[in-house]
mmCIF file of C-alpha atoms in Angstrom:
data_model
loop_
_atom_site.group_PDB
_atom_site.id
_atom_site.type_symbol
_atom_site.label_atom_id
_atom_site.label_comp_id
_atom_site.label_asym_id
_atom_site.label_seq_id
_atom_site.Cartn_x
_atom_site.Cartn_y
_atom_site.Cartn_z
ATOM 1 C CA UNK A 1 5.351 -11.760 14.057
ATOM 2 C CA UNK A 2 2.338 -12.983 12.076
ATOM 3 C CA UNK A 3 2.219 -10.952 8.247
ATOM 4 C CA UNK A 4 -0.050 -11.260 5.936
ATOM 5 C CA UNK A 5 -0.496 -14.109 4.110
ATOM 6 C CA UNK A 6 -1.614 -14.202 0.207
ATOM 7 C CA UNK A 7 -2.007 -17.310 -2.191
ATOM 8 C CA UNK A 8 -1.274 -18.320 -4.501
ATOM 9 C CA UNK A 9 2.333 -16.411 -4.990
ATOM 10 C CA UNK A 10 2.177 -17.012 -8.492
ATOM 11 C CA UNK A 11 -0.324 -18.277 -10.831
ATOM 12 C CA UNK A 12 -0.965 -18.316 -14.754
ATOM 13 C CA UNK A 13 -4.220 -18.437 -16.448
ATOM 14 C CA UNK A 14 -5.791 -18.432 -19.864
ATOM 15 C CA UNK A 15 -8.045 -15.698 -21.194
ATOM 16 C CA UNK A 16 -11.819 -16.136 -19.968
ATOM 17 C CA UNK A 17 -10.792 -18.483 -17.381
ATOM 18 C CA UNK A 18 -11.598 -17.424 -13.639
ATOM 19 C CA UNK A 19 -8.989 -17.123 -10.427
ATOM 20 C CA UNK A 20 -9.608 -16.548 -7.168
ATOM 21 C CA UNK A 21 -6.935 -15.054 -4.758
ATOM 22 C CA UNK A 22 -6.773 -15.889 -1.164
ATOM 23 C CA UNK A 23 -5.573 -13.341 1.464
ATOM 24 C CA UNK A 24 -5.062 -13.890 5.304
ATOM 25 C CA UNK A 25 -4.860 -11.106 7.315
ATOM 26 C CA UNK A 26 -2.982 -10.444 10.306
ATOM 27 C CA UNK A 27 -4.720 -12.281 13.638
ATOM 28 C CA UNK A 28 -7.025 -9.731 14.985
ATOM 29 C CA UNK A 29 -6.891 -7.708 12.064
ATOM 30 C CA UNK A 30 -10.679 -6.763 10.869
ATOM 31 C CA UNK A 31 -9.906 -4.846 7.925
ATOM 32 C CA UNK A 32 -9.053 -6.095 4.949
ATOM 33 C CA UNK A 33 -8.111 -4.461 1.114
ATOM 34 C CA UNK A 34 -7.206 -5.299 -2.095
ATOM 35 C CA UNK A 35 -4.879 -3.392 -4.825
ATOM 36 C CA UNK A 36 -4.199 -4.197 -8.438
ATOM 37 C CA UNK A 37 -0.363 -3.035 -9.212
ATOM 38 C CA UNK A 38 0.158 -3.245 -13.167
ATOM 39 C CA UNK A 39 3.768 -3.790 -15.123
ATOM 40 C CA UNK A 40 5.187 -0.029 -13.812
ATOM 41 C CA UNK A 41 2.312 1.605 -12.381
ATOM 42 C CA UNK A 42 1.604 2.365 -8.816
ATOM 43 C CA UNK A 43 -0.922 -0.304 -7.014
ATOM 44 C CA UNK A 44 -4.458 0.653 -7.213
ATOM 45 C CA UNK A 45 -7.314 0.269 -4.708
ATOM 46 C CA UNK A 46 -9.815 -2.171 -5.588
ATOM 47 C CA UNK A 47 -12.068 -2.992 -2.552
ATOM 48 C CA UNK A 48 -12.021 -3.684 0.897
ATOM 49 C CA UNK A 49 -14.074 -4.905 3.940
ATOM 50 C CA UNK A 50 -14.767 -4.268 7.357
ATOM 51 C CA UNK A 51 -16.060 -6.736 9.618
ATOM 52 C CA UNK A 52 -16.832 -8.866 6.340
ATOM 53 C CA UNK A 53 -19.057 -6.401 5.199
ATOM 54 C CA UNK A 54 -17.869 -3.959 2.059
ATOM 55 C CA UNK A 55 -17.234 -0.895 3.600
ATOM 56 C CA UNK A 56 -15.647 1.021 0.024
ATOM 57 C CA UNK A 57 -15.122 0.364 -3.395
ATOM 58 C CA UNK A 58 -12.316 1.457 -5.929
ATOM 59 C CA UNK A 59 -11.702 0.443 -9.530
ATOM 60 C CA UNK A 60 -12.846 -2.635 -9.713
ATOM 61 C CA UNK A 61 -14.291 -4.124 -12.326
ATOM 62 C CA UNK A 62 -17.562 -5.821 -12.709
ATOM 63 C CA UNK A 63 -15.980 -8.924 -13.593
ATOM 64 C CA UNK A 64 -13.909 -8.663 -10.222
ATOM 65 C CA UNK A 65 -15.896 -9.910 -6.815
ATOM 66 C CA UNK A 66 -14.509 -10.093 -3.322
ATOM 67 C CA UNK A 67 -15.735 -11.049 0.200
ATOM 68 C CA UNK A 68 -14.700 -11.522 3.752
ATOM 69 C CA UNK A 69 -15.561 -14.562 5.321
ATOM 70 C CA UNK A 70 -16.077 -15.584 9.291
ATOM 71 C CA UNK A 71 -12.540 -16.118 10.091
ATOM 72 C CA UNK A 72 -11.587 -12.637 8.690
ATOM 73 C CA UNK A 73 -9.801 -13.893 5.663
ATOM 74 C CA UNK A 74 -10.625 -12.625 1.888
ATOM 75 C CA UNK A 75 -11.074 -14.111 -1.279
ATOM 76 C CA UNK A 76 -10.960 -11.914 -4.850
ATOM 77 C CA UNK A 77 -12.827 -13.779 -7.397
ATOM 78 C CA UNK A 78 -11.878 -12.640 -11.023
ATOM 79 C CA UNK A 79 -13.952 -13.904 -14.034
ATOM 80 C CA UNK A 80 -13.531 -13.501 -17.902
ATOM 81 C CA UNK A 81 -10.038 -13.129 -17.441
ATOM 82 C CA UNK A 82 -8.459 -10.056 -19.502
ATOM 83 C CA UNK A 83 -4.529 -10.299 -21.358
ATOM 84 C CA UNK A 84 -4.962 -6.307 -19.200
ATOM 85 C CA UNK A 85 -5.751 -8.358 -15.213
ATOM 86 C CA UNK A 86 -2.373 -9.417 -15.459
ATOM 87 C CA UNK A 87 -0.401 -7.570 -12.871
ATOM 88 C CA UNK A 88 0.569 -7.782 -9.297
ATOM 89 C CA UNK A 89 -2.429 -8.248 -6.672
ATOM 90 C CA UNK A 90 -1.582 -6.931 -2.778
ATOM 91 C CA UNK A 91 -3.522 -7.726 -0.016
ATOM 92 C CA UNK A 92 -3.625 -5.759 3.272
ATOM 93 C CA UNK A 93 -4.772 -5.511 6.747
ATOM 94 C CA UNK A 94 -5.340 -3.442 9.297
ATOM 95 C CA UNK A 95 -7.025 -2.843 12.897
ATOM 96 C CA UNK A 96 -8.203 0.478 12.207
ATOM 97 C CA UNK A 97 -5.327 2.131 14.448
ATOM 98 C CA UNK A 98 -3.209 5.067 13.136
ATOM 99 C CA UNK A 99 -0.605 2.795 12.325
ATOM 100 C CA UNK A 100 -1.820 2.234 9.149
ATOM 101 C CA UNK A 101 -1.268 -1.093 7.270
ATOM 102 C CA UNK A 102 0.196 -4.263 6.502
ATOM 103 C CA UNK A 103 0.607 -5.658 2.765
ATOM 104 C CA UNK A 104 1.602 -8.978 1.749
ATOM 105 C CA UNK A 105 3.781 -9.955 -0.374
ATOM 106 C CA UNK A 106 1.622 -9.984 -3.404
ATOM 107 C CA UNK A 107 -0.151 -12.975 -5.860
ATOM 108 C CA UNK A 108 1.242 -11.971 -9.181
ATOM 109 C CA UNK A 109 -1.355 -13.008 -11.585
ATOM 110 C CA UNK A 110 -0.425 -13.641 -15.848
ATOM 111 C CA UNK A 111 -3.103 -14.077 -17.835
ATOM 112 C CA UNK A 112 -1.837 -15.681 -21.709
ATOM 113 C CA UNK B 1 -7.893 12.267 0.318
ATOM 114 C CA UNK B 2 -5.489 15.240 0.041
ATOM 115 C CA UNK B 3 -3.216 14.789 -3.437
ATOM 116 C CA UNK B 4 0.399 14.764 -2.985
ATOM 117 C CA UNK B 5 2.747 15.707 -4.796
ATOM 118 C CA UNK B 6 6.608 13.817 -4.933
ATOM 119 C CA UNK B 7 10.249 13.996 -7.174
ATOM 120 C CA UNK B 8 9.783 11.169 -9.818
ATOM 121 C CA UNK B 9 13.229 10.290 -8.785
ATOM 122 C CA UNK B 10 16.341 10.789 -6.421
ATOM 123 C CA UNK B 11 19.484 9.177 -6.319
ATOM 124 C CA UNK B 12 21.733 9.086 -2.613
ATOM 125 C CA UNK B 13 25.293 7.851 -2.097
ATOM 126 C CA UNK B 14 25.779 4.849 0.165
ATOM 127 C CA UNK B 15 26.159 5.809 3.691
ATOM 128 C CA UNK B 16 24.532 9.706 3.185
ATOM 129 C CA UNK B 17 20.990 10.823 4.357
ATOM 130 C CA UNK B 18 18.389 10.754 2.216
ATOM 131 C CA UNK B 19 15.669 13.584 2.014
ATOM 132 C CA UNK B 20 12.304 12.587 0.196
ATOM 133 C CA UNK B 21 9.907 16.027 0.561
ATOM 134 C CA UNK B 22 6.713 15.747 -0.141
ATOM 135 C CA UNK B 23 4.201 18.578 -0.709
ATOM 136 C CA UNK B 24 0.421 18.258 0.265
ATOM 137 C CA UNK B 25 -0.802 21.456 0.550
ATOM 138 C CA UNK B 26 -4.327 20.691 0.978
ATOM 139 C CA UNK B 27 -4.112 18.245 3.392
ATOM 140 C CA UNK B 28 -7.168 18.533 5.948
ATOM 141 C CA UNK B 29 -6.539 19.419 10.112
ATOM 142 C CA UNK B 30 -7.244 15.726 10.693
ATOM 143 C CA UNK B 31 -5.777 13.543 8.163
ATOM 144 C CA UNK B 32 -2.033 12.255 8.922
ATOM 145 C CA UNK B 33 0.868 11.612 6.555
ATOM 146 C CA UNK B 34 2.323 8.414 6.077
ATOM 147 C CA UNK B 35 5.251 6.962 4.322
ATOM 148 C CA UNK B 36 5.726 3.430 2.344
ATOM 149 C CA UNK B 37 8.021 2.203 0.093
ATOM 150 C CA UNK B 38 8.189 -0.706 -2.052
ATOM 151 C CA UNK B 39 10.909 -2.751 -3.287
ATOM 152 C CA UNK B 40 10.627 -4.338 -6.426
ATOM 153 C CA UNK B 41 7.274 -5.921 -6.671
ATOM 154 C CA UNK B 42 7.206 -6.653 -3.085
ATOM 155 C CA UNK B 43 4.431 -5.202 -1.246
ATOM 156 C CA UNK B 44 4.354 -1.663 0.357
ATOM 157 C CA UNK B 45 6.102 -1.728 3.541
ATOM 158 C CA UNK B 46 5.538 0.938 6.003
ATOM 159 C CA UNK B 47 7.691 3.516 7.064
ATOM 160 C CA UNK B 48 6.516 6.226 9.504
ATOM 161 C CA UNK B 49 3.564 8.554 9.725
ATOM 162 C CA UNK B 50 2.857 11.599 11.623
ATOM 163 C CA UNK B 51 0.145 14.078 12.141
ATOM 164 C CA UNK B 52 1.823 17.509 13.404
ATOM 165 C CA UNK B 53 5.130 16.577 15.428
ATOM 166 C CA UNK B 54 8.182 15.245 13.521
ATOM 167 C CA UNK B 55 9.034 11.738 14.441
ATOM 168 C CA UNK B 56 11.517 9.326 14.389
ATOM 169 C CA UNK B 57 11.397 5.555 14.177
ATOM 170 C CA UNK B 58 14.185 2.771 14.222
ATOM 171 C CA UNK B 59 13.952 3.119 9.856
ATOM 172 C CA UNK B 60 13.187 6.692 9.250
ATOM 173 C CA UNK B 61 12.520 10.644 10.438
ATOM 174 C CA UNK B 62 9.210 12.395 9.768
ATOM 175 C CA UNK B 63 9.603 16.495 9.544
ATOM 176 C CA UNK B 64 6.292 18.199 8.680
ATOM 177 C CA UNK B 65 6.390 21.512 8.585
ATOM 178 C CA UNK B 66 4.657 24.515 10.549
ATOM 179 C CA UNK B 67 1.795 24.808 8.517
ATOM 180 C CA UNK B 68 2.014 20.989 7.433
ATOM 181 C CA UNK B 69 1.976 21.747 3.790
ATOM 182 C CA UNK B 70 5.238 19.741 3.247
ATOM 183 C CA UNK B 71 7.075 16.976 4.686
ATOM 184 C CA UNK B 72 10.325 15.184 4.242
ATOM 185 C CA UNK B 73 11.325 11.456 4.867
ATOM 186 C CA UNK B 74 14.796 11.275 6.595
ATOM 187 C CA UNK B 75 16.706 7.978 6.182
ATOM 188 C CA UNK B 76 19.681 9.125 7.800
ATOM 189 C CA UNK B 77 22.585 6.935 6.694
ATOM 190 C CA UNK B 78 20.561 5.628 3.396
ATOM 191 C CA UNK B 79 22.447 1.746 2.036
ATOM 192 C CA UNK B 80 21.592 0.092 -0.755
ATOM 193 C CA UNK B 81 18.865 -2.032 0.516
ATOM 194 C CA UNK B 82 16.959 1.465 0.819
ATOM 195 C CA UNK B 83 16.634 1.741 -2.713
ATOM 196 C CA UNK B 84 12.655 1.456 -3.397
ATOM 197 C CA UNK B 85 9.779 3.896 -4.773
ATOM 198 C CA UNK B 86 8.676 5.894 -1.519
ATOM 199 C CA UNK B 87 5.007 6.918 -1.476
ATOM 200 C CA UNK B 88 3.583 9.794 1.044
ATOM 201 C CA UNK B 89 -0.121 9.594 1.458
ATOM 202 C CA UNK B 90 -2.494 11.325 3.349
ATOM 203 C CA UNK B 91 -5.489 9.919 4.866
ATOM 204 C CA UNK B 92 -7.994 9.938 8.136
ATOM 205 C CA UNK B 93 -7.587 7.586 10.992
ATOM 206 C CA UNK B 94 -9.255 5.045 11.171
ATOM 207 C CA UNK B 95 -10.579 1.606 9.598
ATOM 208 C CA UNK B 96 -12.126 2.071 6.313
ATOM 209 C CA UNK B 97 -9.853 4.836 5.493
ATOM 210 C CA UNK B 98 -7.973 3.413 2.322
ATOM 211 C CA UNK B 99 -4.421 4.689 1.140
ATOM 212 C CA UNK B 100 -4.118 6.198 -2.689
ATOM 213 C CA UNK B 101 -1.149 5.897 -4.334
ATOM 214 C CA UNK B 102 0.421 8.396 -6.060
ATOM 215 C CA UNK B 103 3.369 8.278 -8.493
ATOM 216 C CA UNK B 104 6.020 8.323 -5.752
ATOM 217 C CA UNK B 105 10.041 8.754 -5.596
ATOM 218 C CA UNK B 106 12.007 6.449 -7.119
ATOM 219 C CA UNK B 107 15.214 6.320 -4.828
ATOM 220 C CA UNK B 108 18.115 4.967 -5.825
ATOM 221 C CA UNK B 109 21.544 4.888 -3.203
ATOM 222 C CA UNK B 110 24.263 4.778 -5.488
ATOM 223 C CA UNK B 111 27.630 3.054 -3.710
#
């Protein structure tokens, strides 16, 4: 079965450079979020989107921006990258049934 | 979103059940209980949920209790590929609805 899909798996960046992560949810899947999982800490909602629109907000910072495009998938677009952003970034989907939802496996960012 | 409230940590002999309670004692008459767990930096798989019944799944049991207050996570002959941080949430249905981490049990099936 289709999972979620998240690049890049891995990526490294410099302080005050940008990234942007991709995520592609499951087919059919209209919902998409986005958690922030530091070194040892539990992941953390950020955002997510309904039908491309925002439809609730977590701790995201104002340096963070996301959207969902026509096709359903997301892109989180970080700026003025912190040594602190470096941690383990989960995507997930869902279809708004009680079954909850499906992560991928994760874009761990390092910032140097 | 009610808080719940987990062990840190557990440890389980290969082969044993393992019982992960969780209280949530302010959980609202329409918000359901789920279970995840993650294994090492992968990302949260889920488990089971429920909203009043128990249930069972091909992975794991669901007992919530009477007054649904409490639950416990039943993996009844626990190996060591079950060893992961298990998270119970609560939450309404629906799209929108996002899941909160808390802290969560650390399990660990000893062989």
């Amino acid at each position: 079965a289709a999972g979620v899909i998240q690049s890049p798996r891995h990526l490294i960046k410099e302080k005050r450079e940008t990234a942007t992560l991709k995520c592609y949810p499951i087919p059919r899947h209209d919902t998409v979020y986005w958690y922030q999982q530091g070194p040892g800490q539990d992941p953390q909602f950020l955002i997510s989107f309904y039908e491309k629109m925002q439809s609730d907000k977590g701790s995201i910072p104002d340096r963070f921006s996301a959207q969902q495009f026509s096709d359903y998938h997301s892109e989180l677009n970080m700026s003025s990258l912190e040594l602190g952003d470096s941690a383990l970034y989960f995507c997930a989907s869902s279809s708004g049934s009680v079954y909850g939802y499906t992560f991928g496996s994760g874009t761990r960012l390092t910032v140097v | 979103d009610a808080k719940t409230t987990q062990p840190t940590s557990m440890d389980c002999a290969e082969g044993r059940a393992a019982n992960l309670p969780c209280n949530h004692s302010t959980i609202s008459g329409n918000e359901y209980v789920y279970w995840y767990r993650q294994i090492h930096s992968q990302g949260p798989q889920y488990i089971i949920h429920g909203l009043k019944n128990n249930e069972t799944n091909e992975m794991a049991s669901l007992i919530i209790t009477e007054d649904r207050k409490s639950s416990t996570l039943i993996l009844p002959h626990a190996t060591l590929r079950d060893t992961a941080v298990y998270y119970c949430i609560v939450r309404l249905r629906g799209a929108g609805n996002q899941f909160y981490f808390g802290t969560g049990t650390s399990l660990t099936v000893i062989p």
